[in-house]
Amino acid sequence: MRAHRLTHLRGSHARTHPAACTWPSPSTGPGTHGAESYVRAARLAERGRFDFVTIGDGFGPPPAAARGGRTRSPCSPASPPPPNASASCPTVTTTHTEPFHLSCAVATLDWVSRGRAGWAAEVSVSAAEARAFGRREAPAEEEAWREADAVADVVARLWDSWEDGAEIRDTAGGRFVDRDKLHHVDFTGPGFTVRGPSVVPRPPQGHPVTVVDATAPAARDTAARHADVVLLRAERAHDPAVFRARADDLREAARAHGHGPGRRRPVVLASVPVALHTAADAVALADQITHWYATGAADGFHFRPEDPDRDLSLLADGTAAVLQHRGLLRPLLPGRHPPGAPRPGPPGQPLRTREGDRVTARTARTGRRTMHLAAHFPGAGGTTVWSDPRSGSRTDFSSFAHLARTTERGLFDFLLLAEGLRLGEHKGRIHDLDAVGSPDPVTVLSALAAVTERLGLAAAVSAGFHEPYELARRLASLDHLSDGRAAWNVVAASDAFAGENFRRGGRPDGGHARAVEFLQLARELWRSQGRPFAHAGRHFDVAGARRHRDRGTPTRAGSSPPPPPTSSSPGTTRWTPAGTSVPASNGGRPLTAGRPGGLRSCRT
C-alpha cells in the first residue's frame, strides 16, 4: 500500500494527496489575478507526482499581506491539463451556491479535464457573507452542514440523472438522445428543490471526487456520508496515535452510512501545515511522514504550505522525491474509475498569452466602418446540426477548442457560449430530437482562454437564476484568466419551468427590470476593488464591508485557527522547523476577484 499525496492551492495554489498550499506570498507581486501562478503551481504539483490540486475559495478577500492573490472563482480551469497531470479539486461553498449550478460546473470541469475533477465542500456561517448575497440570514454551523449534506446528495443524483450512453445520435430515427436514459431527480432539501435532470451528460468519472474537511464536528456526518477524501487537521507531529483514533472513528461512521464492499471507503488525509526553508527541512518532513504512515495513522497527507512559492518546490523536489525513493507514493487519483479502465487526457496545451491590441481594435484603424462577427454555440435545442458527422461532441473539450480556434482564425470578435438551465420536455418526457447537454459556459470559456490568443470569450448567462455576487466573481475571474477578453451576454428571459431547479423557484419577478438592476449591481461589484460596497434596489439588497472576525466565532465553519503554538510545551513537535498554525478565513469582505480589465456586456 502506498501513501496518497494532495497539494492544496488556497486562493491560487493547490493540495495533493499528502500536501497543500496557500494563496501566493506577498513576493508574488503583479500578475496573481491571471492564470500563470496557478499553472506554475499545478506543474510543480505534477512534478512531485501529487494526486490532485485543490483550489481554495472564499467570499472575502485575502489578508492585506496577500492582497491581489485570491482572484479566481472555483470551477475555472487555467488550462486543459496535460496527460497524467494532477487533477483539479476546487472548493465550493454550498451555503450560497445553487446546487444545480454546482453540479453542472463540476461535471463540466470533469469533461474539460477528461476525468480529473473533484470538489471540496465548504460552508459559510458569516453574517457579512450572507449580506453579500442578500438572499438569507447566516445559518448556524450545524444547519449549514446539514444543508451541505443535502447539496452533496442532490449533486450526485444530478450526475446520475444521465445514464451512460444516453447520447445516441440516431440520425435515421431523428433522435439525439435516448430519453429513457434521462431521469428527473425530484429532490427536496433544506431551502431548495431540484427537478432535474442535469443539462450536462454524466461526467467521465461518473461521480467526480468529493472532499470534505471533517475537522469541525459539525462536518463529520457529511464527510461520513459523501466524502471520497476526508481531511483531518493535524497541527503537530508528536502523536500519530491520537490522529489514528480520530481517523478510525470517521471510517467506522462511513461504514455505518454505507461505505461498504460496493463502495470505496473514504481516504483519510492528515492535513498538516508546513514551512520549508532548506532541503534539510524537506527531508525532515519526509521522515515525519514516513513515521506517521508506518503507524497507519493516515492514508496520506495534505500539505498547507506557508509560502507556496518557496515551499511547493521543496515539497515536489525534496519531500516527494524522498518518499518516491522509499516507494511510498502512487500517482493515482482516488476516483471512481472501474479497475483497468482507461483514463484519457487531452494533448497538453501550453498557456498562451494574448498579444497586440484588444479584440475590438484588431483591424487597423482606417476610418472606414468595420464589421464585427460573433459565433454562437447554443445552450440547448437544435435539431439539424448534430446529424452532421462533423458536428463533434457537445461535451468533449476538443470540440470546443476546435470551434474556438476556427472562429479565431476567421477573425471573429467573439465566441458566445450559452448556458442551459433545463432540458426541454413535453408532458414530463424529455425531447429526444434536440441536441441536449450544455456544459457550464464560464468553465469552458476559462479553459478556452488557454488555447486562444485574441478571441473574445462571451458567456450568455441568465440574470434570473444566478446571484449577482457569485456571477460577478466568475466573470471577473474569466476576464483575468483571458487577459481582458471576457464578455457577458445578459439574458433577461426566465420561466417557471427552469425555476424548478433553483432556490428562488418559479419565475423571478421583474424580467428586464431585474436584469438591468443585476447588471448595475455587477458593475458596482467590479468597481469595488476590495472596498466596501452596498446596493439597495427593488430586486437586490446586498452589502459587503471590511470587518474583523468576531472574537471566538469562526467566520467559516471548520476554518477557525488552532490555539497559538507553544514551542515550550513538552513533547510538542512541529511538522517543520518553521511550522505555523492555519490562518483563519476572513468573512464579510468585498468581492474577491479584482476589477476585470475589459469585461463588456450586452443585453438580450
XYZ file of C-alpha atoms in Angstrom, residues 28-428:
401
model
C 4.345 37.104 -5.905
C 3.602 40.671 -6.927
C 1.584 41.671 -10.001
C 0.020 39.080 -12.184
C -1.563 36.933 -9.471
C -5.008 37.612 -10.978
C -4.005 35.746 -14.122
C -3.516 32.068 -14.844
C 0.283 31.935 -14.713
C 0.647 31.421 -10.959
C -1.961 28.674 -10.985
C -0.332 26.887 -13.895
C 3.118 27.201 -12.333
C 1.931 25.736 -9.033
C -0.026 22.943 -10.718
C 3.030 21.946 -12.759
C 5.100 21.816 -9.587
C 2.459 19.573 -8.028
C 2.524 17.358 -11.099
C 6.314 17.165 -10.959
C 6.007 15.949 -7.386
C 3.526 13.258 -8.538
C 0.816 14.738 -6.369
C -2.564 13.154 -6.972
C -4.583 16.308 -7.355
C -4.668 20.031 -6.760
C -7.419 21.666 -4.765
C -8.140 25.359 -5.150
C -9.367 27.157 -2.057
C -12.108 29.728 -2.251
C -13.991 32.181 -0.096
C -16.258 35.198 -0.368
C -13.821 37.539 1.407
C -10.541 38.937 0.040
C -7.163 37.614 1.184
C -5.334 39.238 4.093
C -3.719 42.583 3.390
C -0.293 40.931 3.044
C -1.567 38.812 0.178
C -3.994 41.308 -1.374
C -4.469 40.587 -5.017
C -3.774 36.881 -4.623
C -7.223 35.347 -4.369
C -8.943 36.039 -7.621
C -10.446 33.008 -9.192
C -13.865 31.542 -8.879
C -13.578 27.857 -8.059
C -14.523 25.999 -11.259
C -12.331 27.965 -13.663
C -9.528 25.869 -15.163
C -6.412 27.837 -16.058
C -5.668 25.480 -18.931
C -6.561 21.998 -20.116
C -4.382 19.575 -18.144
C -1.750 17.569 -19.995
C -1.754 13.768 -19.849
C -1.047 12.345 -16.372
C -1.479 15.805 -14.833
C -2.621 16.298 -11.265
C -6.364 16.600 -11.019
C -8.269 19.774 -10.040
C -10.441 19.937 -6.952
C -11.978 23.396 -6.337
C -13.613 24.434 -3.087
C -17.307 25.319 -3.337
C -19.312 26.979 -0.570
C -22.650 25.188 -0.593
C -24.376 27.783 1.608
C -24.610 30.373 -1.164
C -24.182 28.286 -4.335
C -27.071 26.830 -6.289
C -26.815 23.020 -6.191
C -27.833 22.804 -9.861
C -25.102 25.232 -10.948
C -22.579 23.411 -8.736
C -23.398 20.064 -10.300
C -23.115 21.442 -13.841
C -19.864 23.315 -13.175
C -18.061 20.345 -11.613
C -19.367 17.973 -14.306
C -18.112 20.425 -16.952
C -14.724 20.598 -15.244
C -14.596 16.804 -15.325
C -15.303 16.841 -19.072
C -12.765 19.607 -19.731
C -10.084 17.787 -17.711
C -11.006 14.343 -19.087
C -11.890 12.814 -15.749
C -9.602 14.727 -13.394
C -12.065 16.826 -11.416
C -13.438 16.881 -7.909
C -14.821 19.400 -5.464
C -14.293 20.261 -1.806
C -17.416 21.116 0.170
C -17.296 24.153 2.451
C -19.940 26.177 4.294
C -20.306 29.788 5.377
C -21.702 30.968 8.695
C -20.699 34.609 8.316
C -23.458 37.215 8.523
C -21.408 39.583 6.362
C -21.015 36.961 3.635
C -24.772 36.360 3.753
C -25.317 40.103 3.244
C -23.172 39.973 0.103
C -25.825 37.694 -1.410
C -28.882 39.278 0.231
C -30.866 36.057 -0.011
C -30.895 34.643 3.522
C -29.655 35.052 7.070
C -26.379 33.372 8.012
C -27.090 29.834 9.263
C -25.678 28.170 12.346
C -22.782 25.812 11.687
C -24.804 22.636 12.238
C -27.582 23.904 9.960
C -25.054 24.863 7.264
C -23.538 21.383 7.246
C -26.957 19.712 7.143
C -27.620 21.766 4.017
C -24.195 20.799 2.630
C -25.109 17.165 3.192
C -28.273 17.604 1.110
C -26.352 19.514 -1.581
C -23.776 16.721 -1.885
C -26.651 14.243 -2.168
C -28.511 16.077 -4.942
C -25.304 16.884 -6.838
C -24.531 13.160 -7.066
C -28.122 12.446 -8.122
C -27.851 15.028 -10.893
C -24.641 13.418 -12.143
C -26.527 10.119 -12.257
C -29.601 11.622 -13.957
C -27.972 10.783 -17.297
C -27.252 7.114 -17.787
C -24.091 6.219 -19.654
C -24.825 6.024 -23.367
C -27.797 8.411 -23.232
C -26.478 10.324 -26.259
C -27.215 8.048 -29.216
C -27.267 10.396 -32.259
C -29.689 8.217 -34.172
C -29.641 10.113 -37.475
C -32.027 7.752 -39.224
C -34.579 7.919 -36.440
C -34.032 11.618 -35.750
C -33.211 11.114 -32.072
C -30.250 12.798 -30.410
C -30.721 11.112 -27.020
C -32.441 8.082 -25.635
C -34.830 9.888 -23.323
C -35.480 6.718 -21.355
C -31.915 7.110 -20.071
C -32.560 10.617 -18.697
C -34.231 10.870 -15.295
C -35.726 13.542 -13.061
C -34.314 13.694 -9.547
C -37.272 15.439 -7.819
C -35.164 16.319 -4.783
C -36.296 18.482 -1.869
C -33.658 19.735 0.535
C -33.487 22.400 3.245
C -34.402 25.607 1.412
C -34.212 24.269 -2.147
C -35.778 21.880 -4.622
C -34.292 20.439 -7.803
C -36.392 18.852 -10.511
C -33.622 17.757 -12.882
C -32.303 16.129 -14.916
C -28.914 17.770 -15.323
C -28.152 19.654 -18.529
C -24.630 18.139 -18.599
C -24.144 14.464 -19.507
C -22.789 12.132 -16.843
C -19.159 13.067 -16.069
C -16.338 10.809 -17.269
C -15.720 9.668 -13.678
C -19.404 9.134 -13.018
C -19.012 10.920 -9.695
C -16.121 13.403 -9.504
C -14.235 13.117 -6.228
C -15.866 14.769 -3.199
C -13.569 16.178 -0.499
C -14.723 17.260 2.961
C -12.651 18.791 5.764
C -14.124 16.955 8.772
C -12.005 18.661 11.419
C -15.104 20.507 12.687
C -17.505 18.128 14.496
C -20.453 19.547 12.542
C -18.893 18.361 9.265
C -18.319 14.775 10.408
C -21.643 13.288 9.268
C -21.425 14.927 5.855
C -17.917 13.534 5.408
C -19.001 10.061 6.527
C -21.928 10.000 4.092
C -20.492 11.606 0.991
C -16.721 12.146 1.061
C -14.275 10.193 -1.063
C -11.432 12.121 0.566
C -11.631 13.311 4.183
C -9.250 15.915 5.591
C -8.439 15.969 9.315
C -6.158 18.731 10.503
C -3.064 17.656 12.414
C -1.193 20.686 13.668
C 1.545 18.745 15.493
C 3.566 15.686 14.551
C 4.193 14.253 18.019
C 1.268 11.824 18.446
C 0.074 9.865 15.399
C -1.920 7.530 17.673
C -4.338 10.339 18.566
C -4.881 11.114 14.900
C -5.382 7.441 14.062
C -8.144 7.189 16.659
C -9.958 10.130 15.031
C -9.482 8.645 11.565
C -10.719 5.195 12.651
C -13.772 6.779 14.246
C -14.612 8.528 10.976
C -14.033 5.366 8.916
C -16.416 3.492 11.199
C -19.031 6.206 10.731
C -18.549 5.940 6.957
C -19.115 2.190 7.076
C -22.301 2.782 9.055
C -23.508 5.108 6.304
C -22.926 2.608 3.510
C -19.228 2.780 2.634
C -19.167 -0.973 2.317
C -17.760 -3.560 -0.126
C -19.634 -1.998 -3.051
C -18.291 1.461 -2.390
C -14.732 2.570 -1.814
C -14.054 3.636 1.747
C -13.051 7.276 2.147
C -9.375 8.153 2.002
C -8.416 9.952 5.224
C -5.629 12.518 4.882
C -3.737 14.261 7.633
C -3.875 17.957 6.759
C -0.646 19.487 8.024
C 0.931 22.972 7.911
C 4.450 23.145 6.521
C 7.125 25.796 6.114
C 10.254 24.641 4.326
C 13.400 26.755 4.053
C 16.070 24.250 3.062
C 16.459 20.818 1.512
C 17.148 19.501 5.008
C 13.680 20.690 6.073
C 12.151 18.828 3.125
C 13.947 15.602 4.095
C 12.949 16.016 7.750
C 9.308 16.351 6.685
C 9.642 13.167 4.623
C 10.961 11.371 7.721
C 7.973 12.530 9.793
C 5.532 11.472 7.069
C 7.186 8.058 6.769
C 6.831 7.524 10.515
C 3.167 8.513 10.536
C 2.354 6.383 7.534
C 4.150 3.351 9.011
C 1.918 3.556 12.092
C -1.223 3.521 9.912
C -2.327 6.888 11.245
C -3.367 8.292 7.849
C -3.866 7.140 4.276
C -1.935 10.142 3.027
C -1.121 13.762 3.698
C -2.473 17.149 2.764
C 0.132 19.914 2.962
C -0.666 23.552 3.682
C 2.497 25.459 2.695
C 3.130 28.725 4.452
C 4.706 30.223 1.323
C 3.743 28.397 -1.889
C 6.492 29.971 -3.983
C 9.117 28.734 -1.547
C 7.566 25.576 -0.115
C 5.981 23.897 -3.128
C 9.292 23.486 -4.960
C 10.861 21.902 -1.885
C 7.812 19.678 -1.426
C 7.934 18.475 -5.037
C 11.693 18.151 -5.468
C 12.620 17.305 -1.883
C 9.914 15.708 0.248
C 8.089 13.938 -2.589
C 11.373 12.799 -4.156
C 12.438 11.148 -0.890
C 9.036 9.474 -0.495
C 9.191 8.235 -4.090
C 12.636 6.755 -3.423
C 11.177 4.931 -0.427
C 8.359 3.547 -2.578
C 5.595 5.291 -0.624
C 3.881 7.295 -3.361
C 1.445 6.352 -6.080
C 0.117 8.677 -8.791
C -3.499 7.545 -8.886
C -6.446 9.787 -8.133
C -8.902 8.050 -5.740
C -11.848 8.475 -8.101
C -14.463 6.027 -9.261
C -12.830 4.709 -12.420
C -13.506 0.982 -12.802
C -10.387 -1.152 -12.352
C -8.406 -1.220 -15.562
C -10.497 1.489 -17.247
C -8.515 3.952 -19.374
C -8.114 7.460 -18.028
C -7.809 9.617 -21.141
C -6.247 13.047 -21.197
C -6.240 15.759 -23.866
C -2.995 16.806 -25.534
C -1.115 19.307 -23.375
C -1.817 22.880 -24.285
C 0.718 25.476 -23.088
C -0.693 28.665 -21.702
C -0.725 31.264 -24.427
C -0.957 34.951 -23.671
C -2.739 37.418 -25.892
C -0.555 39.824 -27.812
C -1.425 43.079 -29.508
C -4.372 45.355 -29.047
C -7.785 44.494 -27.670
C -10.068 42.370 -29.793
C -12.177 45.360 -30.779
C -9.097 47.070 -32.259
C -7.796 44.049 -34.155
C -8.318 45.705 -37.529
C -6.171 48.729 -38.386
C -7.993 51.988 -37.889
C -8.568 53.151 -41.426
C -11.512 55.429 -40.786
C -13.883 53.038 -42.522
C -16.738 51.297 -40.782
C -15.756 47.770 -39.797
C -17.937 44.763 -39.259
C -17.956 42.726 -36.041
C -18.575 38.978 -36.116
C -19.554 36.547 -33.382
C -20.125 32.797 -33.420
C -22.874 31.443 -31.173
C -22.971 27.986 -29.608
C -26.462 27.408 -28.174
C -27.064 26.016 -24.731
C -29.915 23.721 -25.748
C -32.037 22.782 -28.725
C -31.043 22.487 -32.343
C -32.362 19.643 -34.464
C -30.190 19.752 -37.575
C -26.522 20.425 -36.842
C -25.977 17.336 -34.700
C -26.863 14.995 -37.563
C -23.744 16.093 -39.461
C -20.930 13.629 -38.630
C -18.520 16.580 -38.462
C -20.518 18.347 -35.753
C -18.420 16.956 -32.911
C -19.350 16.490 -29.272
C -21.262 18.910 -27.057
C -19.156 17.932 -24.052
C -15.696 16.950 -25.284
C -13.356 19.908 -24.760
C -11.531 19.194 -28.024
C -14.728 20.127 -29.900
C -14.888 23.495 -28.154
C -11.165 24.075 -28.711
C -11.566 23.316 -32.442
C -14.555 25.671 -32.659
C -12.704 28.472 -30.838
C -9.553 28.164 -32.942
C -11.565 28.076 -36.148
C -13.520 31.150 -35.054
C -10.326 32.996 -34.160
C -8.752 32.041 -37.474
C -11.759 33.586 -39.212
C -11.091 36.903 -37.408
C -14.333 36.708 -35.422
C -14.599 39.052 -32.473
C -16.385 36.706 -30.080
C -17.284 33.117 -29.425
C -20.509 33.099 -27.432
C -21.461 30.040 -25.372
C -24.965 29.859 -23.946
C -25.904 28.141 -20.720
C -28.651 25.582 -20.333
C -30.939 25.614 -17.325
C -33.195 22.672 -18.061
C -33.800 20.107 -20.770
C -36.881 20.522 -22.940
C -39.893 18.384 -22.036
C -43.400 17.651 -23.207
C -45.831 16.212 -20.677
C -42.977 15.097 -18.464
